[in-house]
Amino acid sequence: MEVVIVSDAAAVGEVSADAISALVQRKPDAVLGLATGSSPSELYRELARRVATDELSLAQCRGFLLDEYVGLPADHPQRYRTVIETEVVTPTDLRSERVQGPDGLAADLPGACADYERSIQDAGGIDLQILGVGSDGHIAFNEPGSSLGARTRIKTLTDQTRRDNARYFGDDIGSVPHHCLTQGIGTILQARHLVLLASGRAKAEALHQVVEGPVTAMWPGSALQLHPHVTAIVDEAAASRLQLSAYYRDAYRNKPAWQGL
Ligand SMILES: N[C@@H]1[C@@H](O)[C@H](O)[C@@H](COP(=O)(O)O)O[C@@H]1O
């Protein structure tokens, strides 16, 4: 796994936007895996800036969400489909009809999960998957103890994740749904390039475990170590517990220009 340590969250946004810009230049109809949460906010802001200045166009791209809450009404501002609409579709030229997420309002939720897996395959798979990491090491909504081989399915959220996410629900944990649909780790590992974003000290322990700990379902993000092309783009605070940070810095500084992210 390549670890790129940058000064702050804004720099995380810039470097990850560079990875997307390079991909879209090579492949204008790239399939992007879109994450929600605070980790990709600066990235989405930077993508919007580049689209506004004609440095980038996402018009031919497709987007697939990582996960979705079960049961939030279609017009709920925290429904992940709505969040991506607000943070990515509206401020860029990515087209709404080219973005898909698992349907958390389906009458047949297991059927919706299977349909979603098929849609990703029909699109040719995900070229670049953006990921954040939860403070307990979850990726998407694959909570500790999740199967490392699972596909999109229904999961129960932990109290820790519901507490972490209550900030988006007026600090009322009672309003945070108990269930979600999430791409499984098996689904995520099929994307061609995984870009993990982390900023802030609250992510330092999770990042250390995910990048440098043993591969274990107790830190589900550690399964990324099994993927051949992962780039973790993290700020100084998130990197503060990494044991090999001197090596990561040196490797990035001396990286041949032709290598790209
Ligand atoms: N389902 C999302 C994840 O996709 C996200 O990566 C993670 C971290 O969130 P944040 O980036 O806000 O810290 O938790 C949420 O629960």
PDB file of C-alpha atoms and ligand atoms in Angstrom:
ATOM      1  CA  MET A   1       0.000   0.000   0.000  1.00  0.00           C
ATOM      2  CA  GLU A   2       1.346   3.413  -0.868  1.00  0.00           C
ATOM      3  CA  VAL A   3       0.962   5.966   1.920  1.00  0.00           C
ATOM      4  CA  VAL A   4       1.116   9.643   0.966  1.00  0.00           C
ATOM      5  CA  ILE A   5       1.418  11.972   3.966  1.00  0.00           C
ATOM      6  CA  VAL A   6       0.425  15.585   3.356  1.00  0.00           C
ATOM      7  CA  SER A   7       0.049  18.613   5.598  1.00  0.00           C
ATOM      8  CA  ASP A   8      -3.703  18.875   6.106  1.00  0.00           C
ATOM      9  CA  ALA A   9      -7.178  17.928   4.908  1.00  0.00           C
ATOM     10  CA  ALA A  10      -7.082  20.457   2.051  1.00  0.00           C
ATOM     11  CA  ALA A  11      -3.906  18.819   0.716  1.00  0.00           C
ATOM     12  CA  VAL A  12      -5.583  15.392   1.027  1.00  0.00           C
ATOM     13  CA  GLY A  13      -8.305  16.812  -1.232  1.00  0.00           C
ATOM     14  CA  GLU A  14      -5.827  18.143  -3.775  1.00  0.00           C
ATOM     15  CA  VAL A  15      -3.692  15.018  -4.068  1.00  0.00           C
ATOM     16  CA  SER A  16      -6.743  12.751  -4.339  1.00  0.00           C
ATOM     17  CA  ALA A  17      -8.253  15.085  -6.964  1.00  0.00           C
ATOM     18  CA  ASP A  18      -4.981  14.689  -8.900  1.00  0.00           C
ATOM     19  CA  ALA A  19      -5.512  10.907  -8.896  1.00  0.00           C
ATOM     20  CA  ILE A  20      -9.042  11.335 -10.275  1.00  0.00           C
ATOM     21  CA  SER A  21      -7.971  13.952 -12.841  1.00  0.00           C
ATOM     22  CA  ALA A  22      -5.216  11.638 -14.129  1.00  0.00           C
ATOM     23  CA  LEU A  23      -7.659   8.737 -14.407  1.00  0.00           C
ATOM     24  CA  VAL A  24     -10.299  10.787 -16.210  1.00  0.00           C
ATOM     25  CA  GLN A  25      -7.702  12.121 -18.620  1.00  0.00           C
ATOM     26  CA  ARG A  26      -6.777   8.517 -19.513  1.00  0.00           C
ATOM     27  CA  LYS A  27     -10.369   7.282 -19.392  1.00  0.00           C
ATOM     28  CA  PRO A  28     -13.026  10.012 -19.711  1.00  0.00           C
ATOM     29  CA  ASP A  29     -15.832   7.509 -18.987  1.00  0.00           C
ATOM     30  CA  ALA A  30     -14.210   6.233 -15.784  1.00  0.00           C
ATOM     31  CA  VAL A  31     -16.369   4.539 -13.173  1.00  0.00           C
ATOM     32  CA  LEU A  32     -15.884   6.259  -9.811  1.00  0.00           C
ATOM     33  CA  GLY A  33     -16.734   4.774  -6.434  1.00  0.00           C
ATOM     34  CA  LEU A  34     -18.102   7.583  -4.268  1.00  0.00           C
ATOM     35  CA  ALA A  35     -17.860   7.688  -0.479  1.00  0.00           C
ATOM     36  CA  THR A  36     -19.783   9.904   1.919  1.00  0.00           C
ATOM     37  CA  GLY A  37     -18.712  11.321   5.277  1.00  0.00           C
ATOM     38  CA  SER A  38     -16.308  14.118   6.080  1.00  0.00           C
ATOM     39  CA  SER A  39     -13.170  12.411   4.688  1.00  0.00           C
ATOM     40  CA  PRO A  40     -13.869  13.136   0.987  1.00  0.00           C
ATOM     41  CA  SER A  41     -15.330  16.656   1.502  1.00  0.00           C
ATOM     42  CA  GLU A  42     -12.159  18.490   0.458  1.00  0.00           C
ATOM     43  CA  LEU A  43     -11.765  16.164  -2.525  1.00  0.00           C
ATOM     44  CA  TYR A  44     -15.293  16.928  -3.718  1.00  0.00           C
ATOM     45  CA  ARG A  45     -14.698  20.651  -3.232  1.00  0.00           C
ATOM     46  CA  GLU A  46     -11.524  20.423  -5.318  1.00  0.00           C
ATOM     47  CA  LEU A  47     -13.251  18.402  -8.063  1.00  0.00           C
ATOM     48  CA  ALA A  48     -15.966  21.068  -8.225  1.00  0.00           C
ATOM     49  CA  ARG A  49     -13.316  23.778  -8.531  1.00  0.00           C
ATOM     50  CA  ARG A  50     -11.559  21.945 -11.358  1.00  0.00           C
ATOM     51  CA  VAL A  51     -14.825  21.367 -13.220  1.00  0.00           C
ATOM     52  CA  ALA A  52     -15.763  25.047 -12.805  1.00  0.00           C
ATOM     53  CA  THR A  53     -12.424  26.107 -14.288  1.00  0.00           C
ATOM     54  CA  ASP A  54     -12.659  23.565 -17.145  1.00  0.00           C
ATOM     55  CA  GLU A  55      -9.609  21.660 -15.916  1.00  0.00           C
ATOM     56  CA  LEU A  56     -11.732  18.526 -15.540  1.00  0.00           C
ATOM     57  CA  SER A  57     -14.986  17.070 -16.797  1.00  0.00           C
ATOM     58  CA  LEU A  58     -16.878  14.227 -15.151  1.00  0.00           C
ATOM     59  CA  ALA A  59     -19.674  14.388 -17.745  1.00  0.00           C
ATOM     60  CA  GLN A  60     -18.922  10.953 -19.152  1.00  0.00           C
ATOM     61  CA  CYS A  61     -18.101   9.312 -15.819  1.00  0.00           C
ATOM     62  CA  ARG A  62     -20.347   7.061 -13.827  1.00  0.00           C
ATOM     63  CA  GLY A  63     -20.600   6.965 -10.040  1.00  0.00           C
ATOM     64  CA  PHE A  64     -21.481   4.195  -7.612  1.00  0.00           C
ATOM     65  CA  LEU A  65     -22.083   4.812  -3.922  1.00  0.00           C
ATOM     66  CA  LEU A  66     -20.434   2.673  -1.269  1.00  0.00           C
ATOM     67  CA  ASP A  67     -23.398   2.401   1.028  1.00  0.00           C
ATOM     68  CA  GLU A  68     -26.805   3.715   2.069  1.00  0.00           C
ATOM     69  CA  TYR A  69     -28.958   3.893   5.183  1.00  0.00           C
ATOM     70  CA  VAL A  70     -32.040   1.697   5.234  1.00  0.00           C
ATOM     71  CA  GLY A  71     -35.351   3.478   5.495  1.00  0.00           C
ATOM     72  CA  LEU A  72     -34.410   7.163   5.254  1.00  0.00           C
ATOM     73  CA  PRO A  73     -37.068   8.895   3.135  1.00  0.00           C
ATOM     74  CA  ALA A  74     -36.082   9.941  -0.401  1.00  0.00           C
ATOM     75  CA  ASP A  75     -35.975  13.636   0.568  1.00  0.00           C
ATOM     76  CA  HIS A  76     -33.942  13.126   3.780  1.00  0.00           C
ATOM     77  CA  PRO A  77     -30.790  15.294   3.609  1.00  0.00           C
ATOM     78  CA  GLN A  78     -28.658  12.532   5.179  1.00  0.00           C
ATOM     79  CA  ARG A  79     -29.726   9.850   2.732  1.00  0.00           C
ATOM     80  CA  TYR A  80     -26.381   9.104   1.071  1.00  0.00           C
ATOM     81  CA  ARG A  81     -27.874   9.395  -2.422  1.00  0.00           C
ATOM     82  CA  THR A  82     -28.938  12.936  -1.483  1.00  0.00           C
ATOM     83  CA  VAL A  83     -25.555  13.727   0.077  1.00  0.00           C
ATOM     84  CA  ILE A  84     -23.747  12.709  -3.138  1.00  0.00           C
ATOM     85  CA  GLU A  85     -26.234  14.733  -5.166  1.00  0.00           C
ATOM     86  CA  THR A  86     -25.479  17.799  -3.016  1.00  0.00           C
ATOM     87  CA  GLU A  87     -21.706  17.351  -2.681  1.00  0.00           C
ATOM     88  CA  VAL A  88     -20.763  15.918  -6.080  1.00  0.00           C
ATOM     89  CA  VAL A  89     -23.503  16.012  -8.727  1.00  0.00           C
ATOM     90  CA  THR A  90     -24.752  19.570  -8.222  1.00  0.00           C
ATOM     91  CA  PRO A  91     -21.345  21.283  -8.031  1.00  0.00           C
ATOM     92  CA  THR A  92     -19.751  19.275 -10.893  1.00  0.00           C
ATOM     93  CA  ASP A  93     -20.896  18.052 -14.320  1.00  0.00           C
ATOM     94  CA  LEU A  94     -21.325  14.444 -13.190  1.00  0.00           C
ATOM     95  CA  ARG A  95     -24.823  13.545 -14.355  1.00  0.00           C
ATOM     96  CA  SER A  96     -27.376  12.455 -11.793  1.00  0.00           C
ATOM     97  CA  GLU A  97     -28.686   9.636 -13.997  1.00  0.00           C
ATOM     98  CA  ARG A  98     -25.177   8.198 -14.192  1.00  0.00           C
ATOM     99  CA  VAL A  99     -24.964   7.844 -10.404  1.00  0.00           C
ATOM    100  CA  GLN A 100     -26.354   4.853  -8.572  1.00  0.00           C
ATOM    101  CA  GLY A 101     -26.522   3.691  -4.977  1.00  0.00           C
ATOM    102  CA  PRO A 102     -27.973   0.696  -3.179  1.00  0.00           C
ATOM    103  CA  ASP A 103     -31.719   1.241  -2.693  1.00  0.00           C
ATOM    104  CA  GLY A 104     -32.311   1.583   1.050  1.00  0.00           C
ATOM    105  CA  LEU A 105     -36.039   2.011   0.446  1.00  0.00           C
ATOM    106  CA  ALA A 106     -36.566  -1.195  -1.563  1.00  0.00           C
ATOM    107  CA  ALA A 107     -39.326  -3.552  -0.413  1.00  0.00           C
ATOM    108  CA  ASP A 108     -36.943  -6.417  -1.204  1.00  0.00           C
ATOM    109  CA  LEU A 109     -33.630  -5.344   0.331  1.00  0.00           C
ATOM    110  CA  PRO A 110     -31.620  -8.524  -0.443  1.00  0.00           C
ATOM    111  CA  GLY A 111     -32.885  -8.255  -4.048  1.00  0.00           C
ATOM    112  CA  ALA A 112     -31.770  -4.612  -4.177  1.00  0.00           C
ATOM    113  CA  CYS A 113     -28.296  -5.663  -2.967  1.00  0.00           C
ATOM    114  CA  ALA A 114     -28.011  -8.324  -5.682  1.00  0.00           C
ATOM    115  CA  ASP A 115     -29.237  -5.819  -8.313  1.00  0.00           C
ATOM    116  CA  TYR A 116     -26.608  -3.357  -7.156  1.00  0.00           C
ATOM    117  CA  GLU A 117     -23.787  -5.872  -7.517  1.00  0.00           C
ATOM    118  CA  ARG A 118     -25.037  -6.620 -11.042  1.00  0.00           C
ATOM    119  CA  SER A 119     -25.147  -2.910 -11.942  1.00  0.00           C
ATOM    120  CA  ILE A 120     -21.513  -2.459 -10.885  1.00  0.00           C
ATOM    121  CA  GLN A 121     -20.489  -5.464 -12.972  1.00  0.00           C
ATOM    122  CA  ASP A 122     -22.549  -4.290 -15.964  1.00  0.00           C
ATOM    123  CA  ALA A 123     -20.722  -0.944 -15.813  1.00  0.00           C
ATOM    124  CA  GLY A 124     -17.429  -2.832 -16.140  1.00  0.00           C
ATOM    125  CA  GLY A 125     -16.444  -2.545 -12.470  1.00  0.00           C
ATOM    126  CA  ILE A 126     -15.186   0.443 -10.504  1.00  0.00           C
ATOM    127  CA  ASP A 127     -11.982   2.080 -11.734  1.00  0.00           C
ATOM    128  CA  LEU A 128     -11.229   4.172  -8.658  1.00  0.00           C
ATOM    129  CA  GLN A 129     -12.927   3.710  -5.317  1.00  0.00           C
ATOM    130  CA  ILE A 130     -12.744   6.554  -2.818  1.00  0.00           C
ATOM    131  CA  LEU A 131     -12.799   5.342   0.787  1.00  0.00           C
ATOM    132  CA  GLY A 132     -12.875   6.878   4.233  1.00  0.00           C
ATOM    133  CA  VAL A 133     -12.270   4.910   7.401  1.00  0.00           C
ATOM    134  CA  GLY A 134     -14.361   4.922  10.563  1.00  0.00           C
ATOM    135  CA  SER A 135     -12.716   5.432  13.952  1.00  0.00           C
ATOM    136  CA  ASP A 136     -13.257   1.698  14.569  1.00  0.00           C
ATOM    137  CA  GLY A 137     -11.626   0.763  11.254  1.00  0.00           C
ATOM    138  CA  HIS A 138     -14.820   0.204   9.277  1.00  0.00           C
ATOM    139  CA  ILE A 139     -14.848   0.915   5.560  1.00  0.00           C
ATOM    140  CA  ALA A 140     -18.119   1.697   3.836  1.00  0.00           C
ATOM    141  CA  PHE A 141     -20.399   0.261   6.553  1.00  0.00           C
ATOM    142  CA  ASN A 142     -18.452  -2.966   7.065  1.00  0.00           C
ATOM    143  CA  GLU A 143     -18.304  -2.886  10.823  1.00  0.00           C
ATOM    144  CA  PRO A 144     -15.777  -4.811  12.960  1.00  0.00           C
ATOM    145  CA  GLY A 145     -16.448  -8.537  12.627  1.00  0.00           C
ATOM    146  CA  SER A 146     -17.626  -8.211   9.010  1.00  0.00           C
ATOM    147  CA  SER A 147     -16.741 -10.933   6.560  1.00  0.00           C
ATOM    148  CA  LEU A 148     -13.735  -9.903   4.504  1.00  0.00           C
ATOM    149  CA  GLY A 149     -15.268 -11.636   1.462  1.00  0.00           C
ATOM    150  CA  ALA A 150     -18.838 -10.280   1.609  1.00  0.00           C
ATOM    151  CA  ARG A 151     -20.747  -8.625  -1.219  1.00  0.00           C
ATOM    152  CA  THR A 152     -23.357  -5.854  -0.958  1.00  0.00           C
ATOM    153  CA  ARG A 153     -25.757  -6.741   1.853  1.00  0.00           C
ATOM    154  CA  ILE A 154     -27.731  -5.482   4.834  1.00  0.00           C
ATOM    155  CA  LYS A 155     -25.712  -4.679   7.946  1.00  0.00           C
ATOM    156  CA  THR A 156     -26.539  -3.514  11.464  1.00  0.00           C
ATOM    157  CA  LEU A 157     -24.623  -0.416  12.502  1.00  0.00           C
ATOM    158  CA  THR A 158     -22.632  -0.444  15.741  1.00  0.00           C
ATOM    159  CA  ASP A 159     -23.442   2.041  18.499  1.00  0.00           C
ATOM    160  CA  GLN A 160     -19.998   3.579  17.912  1.00  0.00           C
ATOM    161  CA  THR A 161     -20.808   4.340  14.251  1.00  0.00           C
ATOM    162  CA  ARG A 162     -24.280   5.587  15.146  1.00  0.00           C
ATOM    163  CA  ARG A 163     -22.693   7.853  17.793  1.00  0.00           C
ATOM    164  CA  ASP A 164     -20.032   9.053  15.291  1.00  0.00           C
ATOM    165  CA  ASN A 165     -22.688   9.804  12.673  1.00  0.00           C
ATOM    166  CA  ALA A 166     -25.183  11.413  15.077  1.00  0.00           C
ATOM    167  CA  ARG A 167     -23.469  14.744  14.293  1.00  0.00           C
ATOM    168  CA  TYR A 168     -25.210  14.630  10.918  1.00  0.00           C
ATOM    169  CA  PHE A 169     -28.581  13.997  12.609  1.00  0.00           C
ATOM    170  CA  GLY A 170     -28.690  17.002  14.951  1.00  0.00           C
ATOM    171  CA  ASP A 171     -26.637  15.074  17.551  1.00  0.00           C
ATOM    172  CA  ASP A 172     -29.628  12.786  18.099  1.00  0.00           C
ATOM    173  CA  ILE A 173     -28.422   9.174  18.003  1.00  0.00           C
ATOM    174  CA  GLY A 174     -32.065   8.076  18.059  1.00  0.00           C
ATOM    175  CA  SER A 175     -32.481   9.504  14.544  1.00  0.00           C
ATOM    176  CA  VAL A 176     -29.555   7.512  13.103  1.00  0.00           C
ATOM    177  CA  PRO A 177     -30.879   4.392  11.376  1.00  0.00           C
ATOM    178  CA  HIS A 178     -29.869   1.000  12.796  1.00  0.00           C
ATOM    179  CA  HIS A 179     -29.474  -0.646   9.396  1.00  0.00           C
ATOM    180  CA  CYS A 180     -27.723   0.027   6.140  1.00  0.00           C
ATOM    181  CA  LEU A 181     -26.928  -1.539   2.788  1.00  0.00           C
ATOM    182  CA  THR A 182     -23.221  -1.597   2.083  1.00  0.00           C
ATOM    183  CA  GLN A 183     -20.834  -2.867  -0.522  1.00  0.00           C
ATOM    184  CA  GLY A 184     -18.983  -5.757   1.083  1.00  0.00           C
ATOM    185  CA  ILE A 185     -15.237  -5.888   1.478  1.00  0.00           C
ATOM    186  CA  GLY A 186     -15.284  -8.449  -1.351  1.00  0.00           C
ATOM    187  CA  THR A 187     -17.027  -5.894  -3.584  1.00  0.00           C
ATOM    188  CA  ILE A 188     -14.638  -3.109  -2.608  1.00  0.00           C
ATOM    189  CA  LEU A 189     -11.566  -5.254  -3.261  1.00  0.00           C
ATOM    190  CA  GLN A 190     -12.693  -5.716  -6.867  1.00  0.00           C
ATOM    191  CA  ALA A 191     -12.289  -2.025  -7.697  1.00  0.00           C
ATOM    192  CA  ARG A 192      -9.131  -1.446  -9.714  1.00  0.00           C
ATOM    193  CA  HIS A 193      -7.660   1.315  -7.548  1.00  0.00           C
ATOM    194  CA  LEU A 194      -8.568   2.043  -3.931  1.00  0.00           C
ATOM    195  CA  VAL A 195      -7.913   5.550  -2.617  1.00  0.00           C
ATOM    196  CA  LEU A 196      -8.212   5.775   1.156  1.00  0.00           C
ATOM    197  CA  LEU A 197      -8.548   9.268   2.637  1.00  0.00           C
ATOM    198  CA  ALA A 198      -8.010  10.141   6.288  1.00  0.00           C
ATOM    199  CA  SER A 199      -7.476  13.362   8.166  1.00  0.00           C
ATOM    200  CA  GLY A 200      -7.417  14.339  11.816  1.00  0.00           C
ATOM    201  CA  ARG A 201      -6.079  12.722  14.978  1.00  0.00           C
ATOM    202  CA  ALA A 202      -9.328  10.805  15.576  1.00  0.00           C
ATOM    203  CA  LYS A 203      -8.355   8.542  12.665  1.00  0.00           C
ATOM    204  CA  ALA A 204      -4.754   7.923  13.749  1.00  0.00           C
ATOM    205  CA  GLU A 205      -5.285   4.595  15.535  1.00  0.00           C
ATOM    206  CA  ALA A 206      -7.646   3.253  12.839  1.00  0.00           C
ATOM    207  CA  LEU A 207      -5.190   4.228  10.116  1.00  0.00           C
ATOM    208  CA  HIS A 208      -2.312   2.548  11.930  1.00  0.00           C
ATOM    209  CA  GLN A 209      -4.324  -0.665  12.333  1.00  0.00           C
ATOM    210  CA  VAL A 210      -5.620  -0.623   8.761  1.00  0.00           C
ATOM    211  CA  VAL A 211      -2.252   0.069   7.140  1.00  0.00           C
ATOM    212  CA  GLU A 212       0.187  -1.635   9.512  1.00  0.00           C
ATOM    213  CA  GLY A 213      -1.789  -4.039  11.695  1.00  0.00           C
ATOM    214  CA  PRO A 214      -2.637  -7.661  10.954  1.00  0.00           C
ATOM    215  CA  VAL A 215      -5.396  -8.384   8.432  1.00  0.00           C
ATOM    216  CA  THR A 216      -8.363  -8.953  10.684  1.00  0.00           C
ATOM    217  CA  ALA A 217     -12.132  -8.603  10.614  1.00  0.00           C
ATOM    218  CA  MET A 218     -11.782  -6.606  13.840  1.00  0.00           C
ATOM    219  CA  TRP A 219     -10.303  -3.751  11.748  1.00  0.00           C
ATOM    220  CA  PRO A 220     -12.167  -4.368   8.468  1.00  0.00           C
ATOM    221  CA  GLY A 221     -10.149  -1.781   6.530  1.00  0.00           C
ATOM    222  CA  SER A 222      -7.050  -3.932   7.082  1.00  0.00           C
ATOM    223  CA  ALA A 223      -8.372  -6.120   4.232  1.00  0.00           C
ATOM    224  CA  LEU A 224      -7.116  -3.377   1.888  1.00  0.00           C
ATOM    225  CA  GLN A 225      -3.642  -4.848   2.456  1.00  0.00           C
ATOM    226  CA  LEU A 226      -4.752  -7.714   0.189  1.00  0.00           C
ATOM    227  CA  HIS A 227      -5.361  -5.367  -2.760  1.00  0.00           C
ATOM    228  CA  PRO A 228      -2.522  -4.746  -5.225  1.00  0.00           C
ATOM    229  CA  HIS A 229      -3.218  -1.040  -5.813  1.00  0.00           C
ATOM    230  CA  VAL A 230      -4.131   1.050  -2.767  1.00  0.00           C
ATOM    231  CA  THR A 231      -3.131   4.661  -2.181  1.00  0.00           C
ATOM    232  CA  ALA A 232      -3.725   6.037   1.313  1.00  0.00           C
ATOM    233  CA  ILE A 233      -3.683   9.844   1.239  1.00  0.00           C
ATOM    234  CA  VAL A 234      -3.580  11.130   4.788  1.00  0.00           C
ATOM    235  CA  ASP A 235      -2.724  14.259   6.725  1.00  0.00           C
ATOM    236  CA  GLU A 236      -0.069  14.629   9.405  1.00  0.00           C
ATOM    237  CA  ALA A 237      -2.537  14.222  12.276  1.00  0.00           C
ATOM    238  CA  ALA A 238      -4.011  10.993  10.874  1.00  0.00           C
ATOM    239  CA  ALA A 239      -0.466   9.726  10.191  1.00  0.00           C
ATOM    240  CA  SER A 240       0.710  10.454  13.742  1.00  0.00           C
ATOM    241  CA  ARG A 241       0.607   6.789  14.851  1.00  0.00           C
ATOM    242  CA  LEU A 242       2.110   5.229  11.731  1.00  0.00           C
ATOM    243  CA  GLN A 243       5.261   3.280  12.574  1.00  0.00           C
ATOM    244  CA  LEU A 244       6.838   3.509   9.133  1.00  0.00           C
ATOM    245  CA  SER A 245       6.008   7.137   8.377  1.00  0.00           C
ATOM    246  CA  ALA A 246       9.663   8.023   7.636  1.00  0.00           C
ATOM    247  CA  TYR A 247       9.753   5.300   4.989  1.00  0.00           C
ATOM    248  CA  TYR A 248       6.434   6.396   3.421  1.00  0.00           C
ATOM    249  CA  ARG A 249       7.660   9.987   3.193  1.00  0.00           C
ATOM    250  CA  ASP A 250      10.949   8.931   1.661  1.00  0.00           C
ATOM    251  CA  ALA A 251       9.276   6.616  -0.860  1.00  0.00           C
ATOM    252  CA  TYR A 252       6.868   9.365  -1.967  1.00  0.00           C
ATOM    253  CA  ARG A 253       9.613  12.001  -2.171  1.00  0.00           C
ATOM    254  CA  ASN A 254      11.753   9.757  -4.350  1.00  0.00           C
ATOM    255  CA  LYS A 255       8.960   8.375  -6.460  1.00  0.00           C
ATOM    256  CA  PRO A 256       9.782   8.316 -10.178  1.00  0.00           C
ATOM    257  CA  ALA A 257       7.642  10.877 -12.030  1.00  0.00           C
ATOM    258  CA  TRP A 258       6.360   8.218 -14.447  1.00  0.00           C
ATOM    259  CA  GLN A 259       4.831   6.176 -11.676  1.00  0.00           C
ATOM    260  CA  GLY A 260       1.769   8.316 -10.922  1.00  0.00           C
ATOM    261  CA  LEU A 261      -0.587   7.536  -8.046  1.00  0.00           C
TER     262      LEU A 261
HETATM  263  N1  LIG B   1     -20.423   4.970   5.907  1.00  0.00           N
HETATM  264  C1  LIG B   1     -19.474   6.005   6.134  1.00  0.00           C
HETATM  265  C2  LIG B   1     -18.151   5.601   5.568  1.00  0.00           C
HETATM  266  O1  LIG B   1     -18.239   5.463   4.162  1.00  0.00           O
HETATM  267  C3  LIG B   1     -17.143   6.648   5.984  1.00  0.00           C
HETATM  268  O2  LIG B   1     -15.944   6.473   5.297  1.00  0.00           O
HETATM  269  C4  LIG B   1     -16.867   6.511   7.455  1.00  0.00           C
HETATM  270  C5  LIG B   1     -15.983   7.628   8.010  1.00  0.00           C
HETATM  271  O3  LIG B   1     -16.686   8.829   8.057  1.00  0.00           O
HETATM  272  P1  LIG B   1     -15.980  10.258   8.107  1.00  0.00           P
HETATM  273  O4  LIG B   1     -15.274  10.401   6.814  1.00  0.00           O
HETATM  274  O5  LIG B   1     -17.094  11.228   8.269  1.00  0.00           O
HETATM  275  O6  LIG B   1     -15.067  10.215   9.265  1.00  0.00           O
HETATM  276  O7  LIG B   1     -18.049   6.345   8.178  1.00  0.00           O
HETATM  277  C6  LIG B   1     -19.332   6.460   7.590  1.00  0.00           C
HETATM  278  O8  LIG B   1     -20.127   5.801   8.495  1.00  0.00           O
END
